[in-house]
Short mmCIF file of N, CA and C in Angstrom, two decimals:
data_model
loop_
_atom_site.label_atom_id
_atom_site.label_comp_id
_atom_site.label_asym_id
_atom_site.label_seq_id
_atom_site.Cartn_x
_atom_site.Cartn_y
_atom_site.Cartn_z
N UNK P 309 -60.44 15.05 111.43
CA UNK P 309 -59.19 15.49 112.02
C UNK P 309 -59.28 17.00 112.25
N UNK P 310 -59.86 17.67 113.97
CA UNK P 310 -59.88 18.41 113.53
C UNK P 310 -58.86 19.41 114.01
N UNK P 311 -59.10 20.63 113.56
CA UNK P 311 -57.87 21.71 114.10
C UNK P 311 -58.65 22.58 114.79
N UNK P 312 -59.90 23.08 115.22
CA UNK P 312 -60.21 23.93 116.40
C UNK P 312 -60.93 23.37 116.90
N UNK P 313 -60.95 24.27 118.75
CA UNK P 313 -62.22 23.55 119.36
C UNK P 313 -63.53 23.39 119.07
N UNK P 314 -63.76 24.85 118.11
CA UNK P 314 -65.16 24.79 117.72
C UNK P 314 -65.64 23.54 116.59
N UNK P 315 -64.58 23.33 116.20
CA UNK P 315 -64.48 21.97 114.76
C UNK P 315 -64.92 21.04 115.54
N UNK P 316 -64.20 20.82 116.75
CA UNK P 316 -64.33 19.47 117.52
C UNK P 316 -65.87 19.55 117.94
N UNK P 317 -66.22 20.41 118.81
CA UNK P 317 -67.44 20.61 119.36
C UNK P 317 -68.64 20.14 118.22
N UNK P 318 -68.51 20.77 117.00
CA UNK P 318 -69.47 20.65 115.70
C UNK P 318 -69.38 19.55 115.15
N UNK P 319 -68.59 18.54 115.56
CA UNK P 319 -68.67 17.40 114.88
C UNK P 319 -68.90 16.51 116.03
N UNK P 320 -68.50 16.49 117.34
CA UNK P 320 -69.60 15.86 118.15
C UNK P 320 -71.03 16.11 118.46
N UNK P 321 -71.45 17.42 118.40
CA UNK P 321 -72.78 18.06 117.96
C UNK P 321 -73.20 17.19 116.98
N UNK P 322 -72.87 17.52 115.61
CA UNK P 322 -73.37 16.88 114.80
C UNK P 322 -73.80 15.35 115.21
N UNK P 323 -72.80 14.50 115.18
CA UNK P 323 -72.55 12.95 115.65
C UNK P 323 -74.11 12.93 116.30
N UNK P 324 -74.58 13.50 117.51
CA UNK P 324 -75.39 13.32 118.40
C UNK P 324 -76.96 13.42 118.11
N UNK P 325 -76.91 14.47 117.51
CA UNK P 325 -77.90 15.15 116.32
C UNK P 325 -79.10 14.11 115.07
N UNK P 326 -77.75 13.43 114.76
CA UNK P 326 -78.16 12.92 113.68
C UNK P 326 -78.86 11.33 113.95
N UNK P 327 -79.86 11.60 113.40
CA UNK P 327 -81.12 10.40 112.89
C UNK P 327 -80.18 9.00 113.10
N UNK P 328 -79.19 8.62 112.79
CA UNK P 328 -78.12 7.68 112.50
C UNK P 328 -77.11 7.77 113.24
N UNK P 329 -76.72 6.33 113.56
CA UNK P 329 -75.37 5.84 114.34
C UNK P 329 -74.51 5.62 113.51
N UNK P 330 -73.25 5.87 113.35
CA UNK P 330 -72.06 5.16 112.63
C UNK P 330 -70.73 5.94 113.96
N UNK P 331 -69.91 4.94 113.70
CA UNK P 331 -68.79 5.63 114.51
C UNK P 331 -68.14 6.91 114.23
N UNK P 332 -68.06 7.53 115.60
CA UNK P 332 -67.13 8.58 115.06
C UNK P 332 -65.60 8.49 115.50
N UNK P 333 -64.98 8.80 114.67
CA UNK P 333 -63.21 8.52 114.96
C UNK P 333 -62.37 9.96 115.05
N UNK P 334 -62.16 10.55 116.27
CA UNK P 334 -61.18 11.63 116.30
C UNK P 334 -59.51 11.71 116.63
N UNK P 335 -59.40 12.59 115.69
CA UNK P 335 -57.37 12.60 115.48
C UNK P 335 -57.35 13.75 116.26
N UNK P 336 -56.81 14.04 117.48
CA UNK P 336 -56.93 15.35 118.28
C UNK P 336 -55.13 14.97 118.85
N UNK P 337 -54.46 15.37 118.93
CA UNK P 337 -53.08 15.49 119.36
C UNK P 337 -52.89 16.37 120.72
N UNK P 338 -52.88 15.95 121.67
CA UNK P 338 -52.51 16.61 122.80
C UNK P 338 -51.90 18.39 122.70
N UNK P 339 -51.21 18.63 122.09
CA UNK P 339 -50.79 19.34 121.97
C UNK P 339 -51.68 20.71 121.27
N UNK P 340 -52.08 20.67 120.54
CA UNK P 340 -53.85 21.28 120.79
C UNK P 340 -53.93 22.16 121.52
N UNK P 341 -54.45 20.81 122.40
CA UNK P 341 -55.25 21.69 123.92
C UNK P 341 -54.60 22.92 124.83
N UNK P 342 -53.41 23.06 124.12
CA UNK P 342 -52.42 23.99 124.66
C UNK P 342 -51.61 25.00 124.23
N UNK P 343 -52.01 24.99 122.59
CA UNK P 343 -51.40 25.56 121.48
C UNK P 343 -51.69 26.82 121.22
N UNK P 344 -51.47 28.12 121.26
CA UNK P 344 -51.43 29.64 121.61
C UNK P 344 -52.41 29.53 120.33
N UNK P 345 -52.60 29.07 118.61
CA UNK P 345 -53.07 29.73 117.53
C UNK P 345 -54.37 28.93 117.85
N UNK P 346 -54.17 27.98 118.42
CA UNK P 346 -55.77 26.55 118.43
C UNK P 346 -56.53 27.62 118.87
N UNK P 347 -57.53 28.34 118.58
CA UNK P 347 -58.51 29.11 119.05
C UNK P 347 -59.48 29.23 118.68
N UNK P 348 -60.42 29.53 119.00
CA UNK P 348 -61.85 29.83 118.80
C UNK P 348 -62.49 30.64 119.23
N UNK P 349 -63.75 31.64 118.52
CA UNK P 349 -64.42 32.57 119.19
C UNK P 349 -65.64 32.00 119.19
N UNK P 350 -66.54 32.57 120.56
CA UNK P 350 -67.41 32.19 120.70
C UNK P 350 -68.10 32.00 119.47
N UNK P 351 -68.64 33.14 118.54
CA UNK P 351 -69.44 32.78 117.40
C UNK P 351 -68.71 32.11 116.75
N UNK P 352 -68.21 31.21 116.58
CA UNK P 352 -67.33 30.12 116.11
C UNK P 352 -67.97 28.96 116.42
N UNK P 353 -68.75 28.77 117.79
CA UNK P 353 -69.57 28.29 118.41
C UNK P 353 -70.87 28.12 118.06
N UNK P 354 -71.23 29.14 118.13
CA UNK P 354 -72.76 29.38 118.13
C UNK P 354 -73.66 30.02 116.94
N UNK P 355 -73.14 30.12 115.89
CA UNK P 355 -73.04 30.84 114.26
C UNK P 355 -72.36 30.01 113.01
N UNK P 356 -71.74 29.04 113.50
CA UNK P 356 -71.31 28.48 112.14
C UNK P 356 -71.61 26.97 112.49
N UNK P 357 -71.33 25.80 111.60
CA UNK P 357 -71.66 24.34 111.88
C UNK P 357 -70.25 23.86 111.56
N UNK P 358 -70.14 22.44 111.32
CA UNK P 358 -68.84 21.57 111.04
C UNK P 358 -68.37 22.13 109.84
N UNK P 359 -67.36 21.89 109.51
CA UNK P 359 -66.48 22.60 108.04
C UNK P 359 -66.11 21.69 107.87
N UNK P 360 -66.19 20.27 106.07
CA UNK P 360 -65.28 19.49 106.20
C UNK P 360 -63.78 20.12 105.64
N UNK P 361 -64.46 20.92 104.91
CA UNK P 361 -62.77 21.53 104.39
C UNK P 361 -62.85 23.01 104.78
N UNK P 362 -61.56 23.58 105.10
CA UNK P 362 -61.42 24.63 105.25
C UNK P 362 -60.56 25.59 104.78
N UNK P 363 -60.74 26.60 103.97
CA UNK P 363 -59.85 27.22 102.99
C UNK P 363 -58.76 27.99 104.03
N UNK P 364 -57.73 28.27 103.29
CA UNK P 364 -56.86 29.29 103.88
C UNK P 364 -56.92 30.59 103.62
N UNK P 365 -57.78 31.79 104.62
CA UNK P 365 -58.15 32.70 104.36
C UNK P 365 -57.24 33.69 104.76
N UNK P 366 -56.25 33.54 104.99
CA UNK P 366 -55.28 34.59 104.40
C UNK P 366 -54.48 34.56 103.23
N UNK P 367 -54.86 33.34 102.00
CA UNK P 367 -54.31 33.18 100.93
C UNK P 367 -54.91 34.06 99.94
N UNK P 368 -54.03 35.12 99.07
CA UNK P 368 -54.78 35.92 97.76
C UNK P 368 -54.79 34.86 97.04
N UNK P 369 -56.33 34.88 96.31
CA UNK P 369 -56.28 33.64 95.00
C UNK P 369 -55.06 33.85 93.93
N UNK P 370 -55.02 35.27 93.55
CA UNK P 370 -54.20 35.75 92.62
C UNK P 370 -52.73 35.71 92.38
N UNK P 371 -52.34 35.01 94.06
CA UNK P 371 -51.04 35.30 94.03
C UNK P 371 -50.26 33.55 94.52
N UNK P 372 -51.66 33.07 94.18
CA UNK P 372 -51.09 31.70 94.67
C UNK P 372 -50.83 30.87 93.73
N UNK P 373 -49.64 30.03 93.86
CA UNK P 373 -49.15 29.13 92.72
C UNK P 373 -48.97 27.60 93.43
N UNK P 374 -49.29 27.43 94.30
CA UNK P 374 -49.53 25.94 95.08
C UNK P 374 -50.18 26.03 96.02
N UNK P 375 -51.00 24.76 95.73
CA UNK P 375 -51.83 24.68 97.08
C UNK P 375 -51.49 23.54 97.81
N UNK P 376 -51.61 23.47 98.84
CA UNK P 376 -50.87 22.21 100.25
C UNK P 376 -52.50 22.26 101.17
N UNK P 377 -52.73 20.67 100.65
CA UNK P 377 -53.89 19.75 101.33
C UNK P 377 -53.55 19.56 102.88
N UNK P 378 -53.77 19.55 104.00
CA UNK P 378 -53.55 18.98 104.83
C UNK P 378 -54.52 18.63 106.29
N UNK P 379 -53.84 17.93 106.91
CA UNK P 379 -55.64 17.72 107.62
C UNK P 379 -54.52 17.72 109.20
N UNK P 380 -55.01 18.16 110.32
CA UNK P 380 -54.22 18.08 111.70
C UNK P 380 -53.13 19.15 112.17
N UNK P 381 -52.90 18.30 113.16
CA UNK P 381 -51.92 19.82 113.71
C UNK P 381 -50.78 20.11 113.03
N UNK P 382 -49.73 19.66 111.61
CA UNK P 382 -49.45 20.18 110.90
C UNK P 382 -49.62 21.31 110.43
N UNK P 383 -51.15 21.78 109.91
CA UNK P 383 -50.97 23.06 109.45
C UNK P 383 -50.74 24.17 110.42
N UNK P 384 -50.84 23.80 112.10
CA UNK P 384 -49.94 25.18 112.60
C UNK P 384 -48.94 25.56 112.31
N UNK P 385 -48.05 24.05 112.12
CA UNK P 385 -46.27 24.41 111.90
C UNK P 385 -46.23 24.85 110.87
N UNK P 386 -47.48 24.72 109.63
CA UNK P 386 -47.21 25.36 108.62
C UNK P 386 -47.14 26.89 108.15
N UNK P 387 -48.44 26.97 109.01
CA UNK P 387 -48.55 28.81 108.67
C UNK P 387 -47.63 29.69 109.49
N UNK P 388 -47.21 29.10 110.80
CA UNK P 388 -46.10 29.63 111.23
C UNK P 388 -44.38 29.96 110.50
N UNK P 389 -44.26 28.78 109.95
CA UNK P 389 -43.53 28.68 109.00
C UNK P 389 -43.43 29.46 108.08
N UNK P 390 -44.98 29.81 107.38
CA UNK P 390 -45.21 30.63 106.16
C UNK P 390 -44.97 32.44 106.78
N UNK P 391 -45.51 32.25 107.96
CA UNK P 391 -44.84 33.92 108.26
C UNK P 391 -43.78 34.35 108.61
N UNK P 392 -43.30 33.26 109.09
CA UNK P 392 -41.64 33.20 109.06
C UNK P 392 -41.11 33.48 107.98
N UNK P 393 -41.08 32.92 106.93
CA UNK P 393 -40.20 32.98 105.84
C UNK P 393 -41.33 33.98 104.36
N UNK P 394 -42.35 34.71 105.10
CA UNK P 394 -42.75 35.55 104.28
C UNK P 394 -43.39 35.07 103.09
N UNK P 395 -43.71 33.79 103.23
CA UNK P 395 -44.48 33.30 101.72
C UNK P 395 -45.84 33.52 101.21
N UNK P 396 -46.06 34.25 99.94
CA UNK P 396 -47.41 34.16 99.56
C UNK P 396 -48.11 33.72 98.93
N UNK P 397 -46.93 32.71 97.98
CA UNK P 397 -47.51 31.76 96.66
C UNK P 397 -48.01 30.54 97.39
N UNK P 398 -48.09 30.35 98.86
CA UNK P 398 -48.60 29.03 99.23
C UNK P 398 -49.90 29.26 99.86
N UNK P 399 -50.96 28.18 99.34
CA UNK P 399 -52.22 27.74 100.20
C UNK P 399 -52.53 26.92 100.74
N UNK P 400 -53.01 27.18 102.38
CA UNK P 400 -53.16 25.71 102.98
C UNK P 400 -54.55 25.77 103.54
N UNK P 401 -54.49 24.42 102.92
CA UNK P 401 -56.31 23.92 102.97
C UNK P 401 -56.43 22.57 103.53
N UNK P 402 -56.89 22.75 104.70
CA UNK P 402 -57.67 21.75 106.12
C UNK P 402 -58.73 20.79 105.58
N UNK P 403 -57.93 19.67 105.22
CA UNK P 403 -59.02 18.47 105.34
C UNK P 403 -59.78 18.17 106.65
N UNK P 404 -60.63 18.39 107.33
CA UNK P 404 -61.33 18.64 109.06
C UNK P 404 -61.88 17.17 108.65
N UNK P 405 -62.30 16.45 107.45
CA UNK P 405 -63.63 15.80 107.31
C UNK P 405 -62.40 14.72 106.19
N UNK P 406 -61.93 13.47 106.47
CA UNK P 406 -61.67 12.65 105.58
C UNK P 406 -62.63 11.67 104.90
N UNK P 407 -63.28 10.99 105.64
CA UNK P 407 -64.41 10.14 104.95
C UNK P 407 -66.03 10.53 106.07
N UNK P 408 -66.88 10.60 104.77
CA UNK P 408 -66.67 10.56 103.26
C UNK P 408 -65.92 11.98 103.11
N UNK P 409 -65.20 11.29 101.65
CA UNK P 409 -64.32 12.50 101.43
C UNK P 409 -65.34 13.78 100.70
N UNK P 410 -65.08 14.97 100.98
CA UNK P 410 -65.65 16.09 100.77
C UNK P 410 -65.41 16.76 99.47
N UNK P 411 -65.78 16.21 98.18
CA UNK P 411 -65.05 16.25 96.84
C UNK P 411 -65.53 17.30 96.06
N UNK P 412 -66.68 17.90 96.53
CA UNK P 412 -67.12 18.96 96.39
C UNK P 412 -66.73 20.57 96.83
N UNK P 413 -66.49 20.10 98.08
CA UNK P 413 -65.51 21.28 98.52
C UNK P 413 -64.79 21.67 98.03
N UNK P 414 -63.80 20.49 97.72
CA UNK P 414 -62.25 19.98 97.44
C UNK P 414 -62.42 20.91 95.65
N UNK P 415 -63.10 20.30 95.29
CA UNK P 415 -63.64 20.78 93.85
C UNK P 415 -63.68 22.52 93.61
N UNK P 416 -64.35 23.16 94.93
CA UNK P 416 -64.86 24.51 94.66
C UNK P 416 -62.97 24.95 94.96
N UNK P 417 -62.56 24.51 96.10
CA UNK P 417 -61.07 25.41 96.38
C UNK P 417 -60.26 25.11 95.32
N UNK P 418 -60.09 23.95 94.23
CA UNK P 418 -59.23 23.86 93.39
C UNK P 418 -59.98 25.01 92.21
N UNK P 419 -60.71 25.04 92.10
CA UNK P 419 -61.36 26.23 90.91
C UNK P 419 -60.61 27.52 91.74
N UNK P 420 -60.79 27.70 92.90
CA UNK P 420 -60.58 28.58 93.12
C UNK P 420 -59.46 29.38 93.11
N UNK P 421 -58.35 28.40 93.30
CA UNK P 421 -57.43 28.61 93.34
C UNK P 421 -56.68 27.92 91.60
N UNK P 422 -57.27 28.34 90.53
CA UNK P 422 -56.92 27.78 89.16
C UNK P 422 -55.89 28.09 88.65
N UNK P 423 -54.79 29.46 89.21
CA UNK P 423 -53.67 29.19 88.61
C UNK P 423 -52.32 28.75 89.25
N UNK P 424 -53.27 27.66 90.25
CA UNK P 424 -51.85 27.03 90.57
C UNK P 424 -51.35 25.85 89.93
N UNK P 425 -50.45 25.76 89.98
CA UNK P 425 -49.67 24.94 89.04
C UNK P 425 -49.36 23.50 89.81
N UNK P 426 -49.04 23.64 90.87
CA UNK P 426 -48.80 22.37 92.22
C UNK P 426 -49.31 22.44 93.28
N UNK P 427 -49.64 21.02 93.50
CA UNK P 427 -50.96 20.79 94.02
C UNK P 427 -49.82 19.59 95.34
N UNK P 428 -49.75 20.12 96.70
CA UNK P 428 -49.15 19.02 97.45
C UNK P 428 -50.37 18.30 98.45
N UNK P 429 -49.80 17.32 99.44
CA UNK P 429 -50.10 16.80 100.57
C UNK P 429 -49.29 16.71 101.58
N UNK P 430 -49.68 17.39 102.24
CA UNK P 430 -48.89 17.86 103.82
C UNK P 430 -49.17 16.58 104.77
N UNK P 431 -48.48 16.23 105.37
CA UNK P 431 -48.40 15.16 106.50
C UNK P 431 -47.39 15.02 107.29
N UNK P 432 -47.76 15.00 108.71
CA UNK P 432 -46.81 14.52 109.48
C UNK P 432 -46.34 12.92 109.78
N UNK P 433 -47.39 12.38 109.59
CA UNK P 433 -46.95 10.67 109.87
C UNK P 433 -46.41 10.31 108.89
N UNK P 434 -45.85 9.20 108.73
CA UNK P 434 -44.88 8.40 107.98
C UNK P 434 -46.26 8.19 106.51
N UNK P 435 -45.12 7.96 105.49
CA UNK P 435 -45.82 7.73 104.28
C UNK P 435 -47.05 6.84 104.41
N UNK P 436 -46.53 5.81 105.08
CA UNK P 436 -47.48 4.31 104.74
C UNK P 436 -48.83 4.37 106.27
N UNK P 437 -48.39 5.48 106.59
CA UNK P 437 -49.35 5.92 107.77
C UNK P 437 -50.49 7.39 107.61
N UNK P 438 -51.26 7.41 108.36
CA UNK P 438 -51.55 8.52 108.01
C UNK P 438 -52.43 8.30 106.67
N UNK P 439 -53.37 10.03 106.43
CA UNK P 439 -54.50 9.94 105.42
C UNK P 439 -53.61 9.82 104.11
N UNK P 440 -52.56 9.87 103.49
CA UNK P 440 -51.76 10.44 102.69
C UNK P 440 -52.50 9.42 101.18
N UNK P 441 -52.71 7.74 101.62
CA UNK P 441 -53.30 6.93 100.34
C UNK P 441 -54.40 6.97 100.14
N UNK P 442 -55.68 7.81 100.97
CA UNK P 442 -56.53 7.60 100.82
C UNK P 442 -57.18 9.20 100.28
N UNK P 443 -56.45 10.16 100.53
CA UNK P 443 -56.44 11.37 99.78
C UNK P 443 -56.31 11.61 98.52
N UNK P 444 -55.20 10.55 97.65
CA UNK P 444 -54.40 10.71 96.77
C UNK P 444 -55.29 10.15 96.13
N UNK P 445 -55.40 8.58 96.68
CA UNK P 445 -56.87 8.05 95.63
C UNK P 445 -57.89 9.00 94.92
N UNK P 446 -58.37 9.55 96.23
CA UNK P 446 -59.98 10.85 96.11
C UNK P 446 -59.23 11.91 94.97
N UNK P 447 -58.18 12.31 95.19
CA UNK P 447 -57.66 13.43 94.15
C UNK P 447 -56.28 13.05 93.04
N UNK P 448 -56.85 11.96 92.90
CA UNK P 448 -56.28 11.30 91.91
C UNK P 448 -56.07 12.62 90.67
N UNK P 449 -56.71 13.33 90.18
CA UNK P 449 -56.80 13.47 88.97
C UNK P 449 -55.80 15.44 89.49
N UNK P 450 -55.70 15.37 90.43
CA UNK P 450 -54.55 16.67 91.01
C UNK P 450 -53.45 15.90 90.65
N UNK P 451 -52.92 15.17 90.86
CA UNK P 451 -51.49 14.44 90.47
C UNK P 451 -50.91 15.52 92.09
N UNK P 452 -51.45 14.78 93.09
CA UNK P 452 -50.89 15.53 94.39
C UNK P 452 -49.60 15.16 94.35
N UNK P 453 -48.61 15.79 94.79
CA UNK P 453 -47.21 15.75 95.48
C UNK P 453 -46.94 15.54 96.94
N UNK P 454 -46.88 14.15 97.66
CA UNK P 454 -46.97 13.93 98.47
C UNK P 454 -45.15 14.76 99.46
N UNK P 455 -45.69 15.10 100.38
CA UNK P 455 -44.61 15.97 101.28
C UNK P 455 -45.21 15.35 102.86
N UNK P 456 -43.93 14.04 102.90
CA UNK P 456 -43.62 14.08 104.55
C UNK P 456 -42.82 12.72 105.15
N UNK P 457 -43.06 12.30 106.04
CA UNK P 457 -42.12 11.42 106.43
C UNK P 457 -42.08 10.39 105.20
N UNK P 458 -40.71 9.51 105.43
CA UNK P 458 -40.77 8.19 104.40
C UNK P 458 -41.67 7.06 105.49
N UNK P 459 -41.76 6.50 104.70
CA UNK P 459 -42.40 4.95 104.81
C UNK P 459 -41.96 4.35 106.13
N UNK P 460 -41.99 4.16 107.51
CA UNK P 460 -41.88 3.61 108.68
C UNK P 460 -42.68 2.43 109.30
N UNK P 461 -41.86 1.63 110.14
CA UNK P 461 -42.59 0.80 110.86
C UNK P 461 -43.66 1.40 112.19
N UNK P 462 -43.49 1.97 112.44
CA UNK P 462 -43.44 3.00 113.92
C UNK P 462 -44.07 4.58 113.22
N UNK P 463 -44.81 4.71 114.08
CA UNK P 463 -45.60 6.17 113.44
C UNK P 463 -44.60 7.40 114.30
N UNK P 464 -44.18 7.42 114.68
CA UNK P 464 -42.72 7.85 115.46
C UNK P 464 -41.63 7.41 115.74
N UNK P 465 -40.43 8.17 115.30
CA UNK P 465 -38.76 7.53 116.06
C UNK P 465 -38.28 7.45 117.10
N UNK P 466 -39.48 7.62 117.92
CA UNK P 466 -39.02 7.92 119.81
C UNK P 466 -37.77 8.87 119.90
N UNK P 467 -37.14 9.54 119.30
CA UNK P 467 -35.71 10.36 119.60
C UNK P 467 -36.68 11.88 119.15
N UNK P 468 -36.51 12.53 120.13
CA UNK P 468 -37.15 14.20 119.97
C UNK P 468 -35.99 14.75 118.57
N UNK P 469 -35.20 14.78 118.76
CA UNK P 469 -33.62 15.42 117.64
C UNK P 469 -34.48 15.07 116.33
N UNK P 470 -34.59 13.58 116.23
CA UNK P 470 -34.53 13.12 114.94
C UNK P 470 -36.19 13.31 114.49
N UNK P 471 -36.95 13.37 115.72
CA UNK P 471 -38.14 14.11 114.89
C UNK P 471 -38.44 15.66 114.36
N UNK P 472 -37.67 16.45 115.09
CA UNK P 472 -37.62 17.69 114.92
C UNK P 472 -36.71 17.98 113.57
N UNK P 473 -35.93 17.13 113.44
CA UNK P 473 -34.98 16.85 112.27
C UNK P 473 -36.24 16.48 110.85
N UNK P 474 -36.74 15.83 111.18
CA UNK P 474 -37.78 15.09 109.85
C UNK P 474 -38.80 16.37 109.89
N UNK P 475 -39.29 16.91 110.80
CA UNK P 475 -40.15 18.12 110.98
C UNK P 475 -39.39 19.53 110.18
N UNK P 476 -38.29 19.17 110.01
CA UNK P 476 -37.67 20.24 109.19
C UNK P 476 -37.60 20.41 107.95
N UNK P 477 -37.24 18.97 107.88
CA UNK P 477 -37.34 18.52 106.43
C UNK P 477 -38.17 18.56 105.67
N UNK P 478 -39.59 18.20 106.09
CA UNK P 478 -40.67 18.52 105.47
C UNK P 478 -40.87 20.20 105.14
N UNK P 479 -40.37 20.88 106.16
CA UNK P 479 -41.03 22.49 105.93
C UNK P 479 -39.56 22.79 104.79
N UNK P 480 -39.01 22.22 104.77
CA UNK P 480 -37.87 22.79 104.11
C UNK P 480 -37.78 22.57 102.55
N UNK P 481 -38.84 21.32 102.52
CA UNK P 481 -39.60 20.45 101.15
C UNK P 481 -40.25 21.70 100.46
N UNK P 482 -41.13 22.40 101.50
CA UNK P 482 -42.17 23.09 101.12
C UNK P 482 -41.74 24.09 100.89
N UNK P 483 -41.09 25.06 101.57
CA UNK P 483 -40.20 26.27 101.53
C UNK P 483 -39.02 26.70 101.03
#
């Protein structure tokens, strides 16, 4: 799931690359392709490879007291959010890579971030949708705090109001 172009590019790179076939499955949201922060610099390109996880590098370790998992275009609304309302006790960290899950990574940013106390999962799709059970499994032993829609038939309410309404709710969970 990823969040830049260069993410995307490096993981079809990769895909192509490799000795082995298995499917590849991408979560890319239209909205993306058009999004003022979605960016990339060339050496972004041509200097780094796929990231399955990606830390939040404007977070001080020292000053952070929760960290927020999340994988997709969520974390724009998030950090926007976070400069909006001036927050520094929050960290948000980009699942790019769900399976296999990246538990090692996952491992180095929770050390890293050791005196936080709460540990969430950011999501936009409905509970019973979305990476949210298959995260929780892998980080079972975080006792994650799941943050986002309830449980739906429909991975959307078709009414713009009432999604922007649930889109609030969640940042308002967090904030």
């Amino acid at each position: 799931n990823t969040t830049t172009p260069a993410q995307q590019f490096h993981v079809i790179r990769r895909q192509l690359k490799r000795d082995f076939r298995k499917p590849l499955v991408c979560f890319t949201p239209k909205k993306l392709l058009r999004y003022p922060s979605c960016v990339s610099k060339i050496t972004d390109f041509t200097k780094t490879n796929f990231q399955e996880v990606i830390d939040d590098n404007k977070a001080d370790a020292k000053k952070i007291t929760r960290v927020a998992f999340c994988s997709g275009k969520v974390y724009y609304d998030l950090i926007e959010r976070r400069e909006k309302e001036g927050a520094e006790d929050i960290a948000f960290v980009r699942l790019e890579q769900l399976y296999p899950f990246p538990q090692k990574q996952v491992d180095a940013i929770v050390k890293k971030y050791s005196k936080a106390k709460e540990h969430l999962f950011v999501q936009e799709e409905p509970e019973n949708m979305g990476p949210w059970r298959f995260v929780d499994k892998c980080m079972r032993s975080l006792n994650l705090k799941y943050v986002g829609r309830e449980e739906a038939a429909s991975p959307a309410t078709g009414f713009a109001k009432r999604h922007a309404a649930e889109n609030e709710e969640i940042m308002t969970t967090i904030f």
